[in-house]
Amino acid sequence: MINQINSNTQTVQGKLDCRVLSASSLTGDDVYNPQGEKLGNIKELMLDIENGTVCYAVLSFGGFLGLGEKLFAVPWNALEIDTINKRFLLDASEERLKNAPGFDADHWPNMADPSWERSIQSHYVN
């Protein structure tokens, strides 16, 4: 579940400056849309190691016990963290997600490919 790590939260003049969470505390968290439909859960976080940012959250959708599941690389900026309900929010319908470019656990895309990145960004980020 999403956990706020209070010892790593810094405030400046009473305002929240930075929240820091461990990647492992986010892996496995549920992803819902604003209509309250569960879309899946976070399997992995993909990092840009050159600039130290999260690029994508890999969302697992469908399947049972890992069989038949489809994976989606969702741009980090397309997700919101719902700290009250301890989950992520993605502004996408279940149908839109089903039609999104996805992959399976044995055939990951080249996430460093600029054309792949553009197609993912255009699908999720308006």
Short mmCIF file of C-alpha atoms in Angstrom, two decimals:
data_model
loop_
_atom_site.label_atom_id
_atom_site.label_comp_id
_atom_site.label_asym_id
_atom_site.label_seq_id
_atom_site.Cartn_x
_atom_site.Cartn_y
_atom_site.Cartn_z
CA MET A 1 0.00 0.00 0.00
CA ILE A 2 1.03 3.59 -0.43
CA ASN A 3 2.88 4.72 2.66
CA GLN A 4 4.01 8.22 3.41
CA ILE A 5 7.44 8.15 4.97
CA ASN A 6 7.22 10.97 7.45
CA SER A 7 10.93 10.99 8.29
CA ASN A 8 11.65 11.86 4.63
CA THR A 9 8.94 14.51 4.28
CA GLN A 10 10.32 18.01 4.35
CA THR A 11 8.34 21.17 4.92
CA VAL A 12 9.26 24.74 4.18
CA GLN A 13 7.34 27.46 6.04
CA GLY A 14 4.57 24.98 6.83
CA LYS A 15 4.06 23.90 3.20
CA LEU A 16 4.77 20.45 1.84
CA ASP A 17 7.93 20.73 -0.22
CA CYS A 18 8.71 17.12 -1.08
CA ARG A 19 7.18 13.73 -0.40
CA VAL A 20 9.40 10.71 -0.70
CA LEU A 21 8.09 7.15 -1.05
CA SER A 22 9.98 3.93 -1.56
CA ALA A 23 9.39 2.20 -4.91
CA SER A 24 8.58 -1.03 -3.11
CA SER A 25 5.78 0.71 -1.18
CA LEU A 26 4.09 1.57 -4.51
CA THR A 27 4.52 -1.78 -6.24
CA GLY A 28 1.31 -3.77 -5.95
CA ASP A 29 -0.88 -0.73 -5.33
CA ASP A 30 -4.24 -0.70 -7.08
CA VAL A 31 -5.07 1.66 -9.93
CA TYR A 32 -8.60 3.00 -10.30
CA ASN A 33 -10.22 5.45 -12.66
CA PRO A 34 -12.27 8.44 -11.43
CA GLN A 35 -15.47 6.40 -11.94
CA GLY A 36 -14.30 3.97 -9.25
CA GLU A 37 -13.50 1.06 -11.59
CA LYS A 38 -10.41 -0.94 -10.68
CA LEU A 39 -8.08 -0.99 -13.68
CA GLY A 40 -5.32 -3.18 -12.24
CA ASN A 41 -2.25 -2.79 -10.07
CA ILE A 42 1.31 -1.52 -10.31
CA LYS A 43 3.83 -4.25 -11.19
CA GLU A 44 6.98 -2.18 -11.72
CA LEU A 45 8.27 1.38 -11.78
CA MET A 46 10.55 2.25 -14.68
CA LEU A 47 13.25 4.81 -13.92
CA ASP A 48 15.23 7.15 -16.15
CA ILE A 49 18.64 6.52 -14.65
CA GLU A 50 20.21 9.57 -16.30
CA ASN A 51 17.95 12.14 -14.62
CA GLY A 52 16.65 10.10 -11.68
CA THR A 53 12.94 10.30 -12.43
CA VAL A 54 10.14 7.76 -12.73
CA CYS A 55 9.13 7.46 -16.40
CA TYR A 56 6.44 4.78 -16.32
CA ALA A 57 4.44 2.64 -14.00
CA VAL A 58 3.85 -0.82 -15.42
CA LEU A 59 0.18 -1.60 -14.87
CA SER A 60 -1.07 -5.18 -14.78
CA PHE A 61 -4.59 -5.64 -16.13
CA GLY A 62 -6.75 -8.74 -16.41
CA GLY A 63 -5.71 -12.32 -16.03
CA PHE A 64 -5.77 -14.57 -13.01
CA LEU A 65 -2.72 -15.40 -10.87
CA GLY A 66 -0.50 -13.86 -13.54
CA LEU A 67 -1.97 -15.93 -16.38
CA GLY A 68 -3.42 -13.95 -19.26
CA GLU A 69 -2.52 -10.61 -17.75
CA LYS A 70 -1.64 -7.74 -20.04
CA LEU A 71 0.92 -5.14 -19.04
CA PHE A 72 0.80 -1.44 -19.89
CA ALA A 73 3.48 1.21 -19.49
CA VAL A 74 1.57 4.20 -18.15
CA PRO A 75 3.46 7.51 -18.14
CA TRP A 76 4.11 8.63 -14.58
CA ASN A 77 2.57 12.03 -15.32
CA ALA A 78 -0.73 10.34 -16.28
CA LEU A 79 -1.15 8.96 -12.74
CA GLU A 80 -2.28 10.66 -9.56
CA ILE A 81 -1.77 9.30 -6.07
CA ASP A 82 -4.95 9.10 -4.01
CA THR A 83 -3.43 9.21 -0.52
CA ILE A 84 -6.83 9.00 1.19
CA ASN A 85 -7.71 5.66 -0.42
CA LYS A 86 -4.08 4.53 -0.79
CA ARG A 87 -4.22 3.92 -4.54
CA PHE A 88 -3.42 5.45 -7.89
CA LEU A 89 -5.88 7.19 -10.20
CA LEU A 90 -5.71 6.99 -13.99
CA ASP A 91 -8.16 9.01 -16.07
CA ALA A 92 -9.02 6.20 -18.49
CA SER A 93 -11.99 3.91 -18.96
CA GLU A 94 -11.57 0.15 -18.83
CA GLU A 95 -12.32 0.06 -22.56
CA ARG A 96 -9.63 2.64 -23.34
CA LEU A 97 -7.13 0.61 -21.35
CA LYS A 98 -8.08 -2.58 -23.20
CA ASN A 99 -7.28 -0.78 -26.48
CA ALA A 100 -4.01 0.71 -25.24
CA PRO A 101 -0.66 -0.54 -26.51
CA GLY A 102 0.32 -3.32 -24.13
CA PHE A 103 2.71 -6.22 -23.79
CA ASP A 104 3.13 -9.44 -21.88
CA ALA A 105 5.69 -10.38 -19.26
CA ASP A 106 7.88 -12.23 -21.77
CA HIS A 107 7.89 -9.53 -24.49
CA TRP A 108 8.68 -6.07 -23.12
CA PRO A 109 8.92 -3.14 -25.53
CA ASN A 110 12.04 -1.06 -25.99
CA MET A 111 11.07 1.77 -23.64
CA ALA A 112 14.07 3.81 -24.80
CA ASP A 113 12.67 4.00 -28.35
CA PRO A 114 11.45 7.60 -28.94
CA SER A 115 8.64 6.52 -31.31
CA TRP A 116 7.34 4.04 -28.72
CA GLU A 117 7.50 6.76 -26.06
CA ARG A 118 5.53 9.20 -28.27
CA SER A 119 2.81 6.61 -28.89
CA ILE A 120 2.44 5.90 -25.16
CA GLN A 121 2.41 9.58 -24.23
CA SER A 122 -0.22 10.36 -26.88
CA HIS A 123 -2.45 7.55 -25.65
CA TYR A 124 -2.51 8.58 -21.99
CA VAL A 125 -1.57 12.26 -21.73
CA ASN A 126 -3.85 14.84 -23.31
#
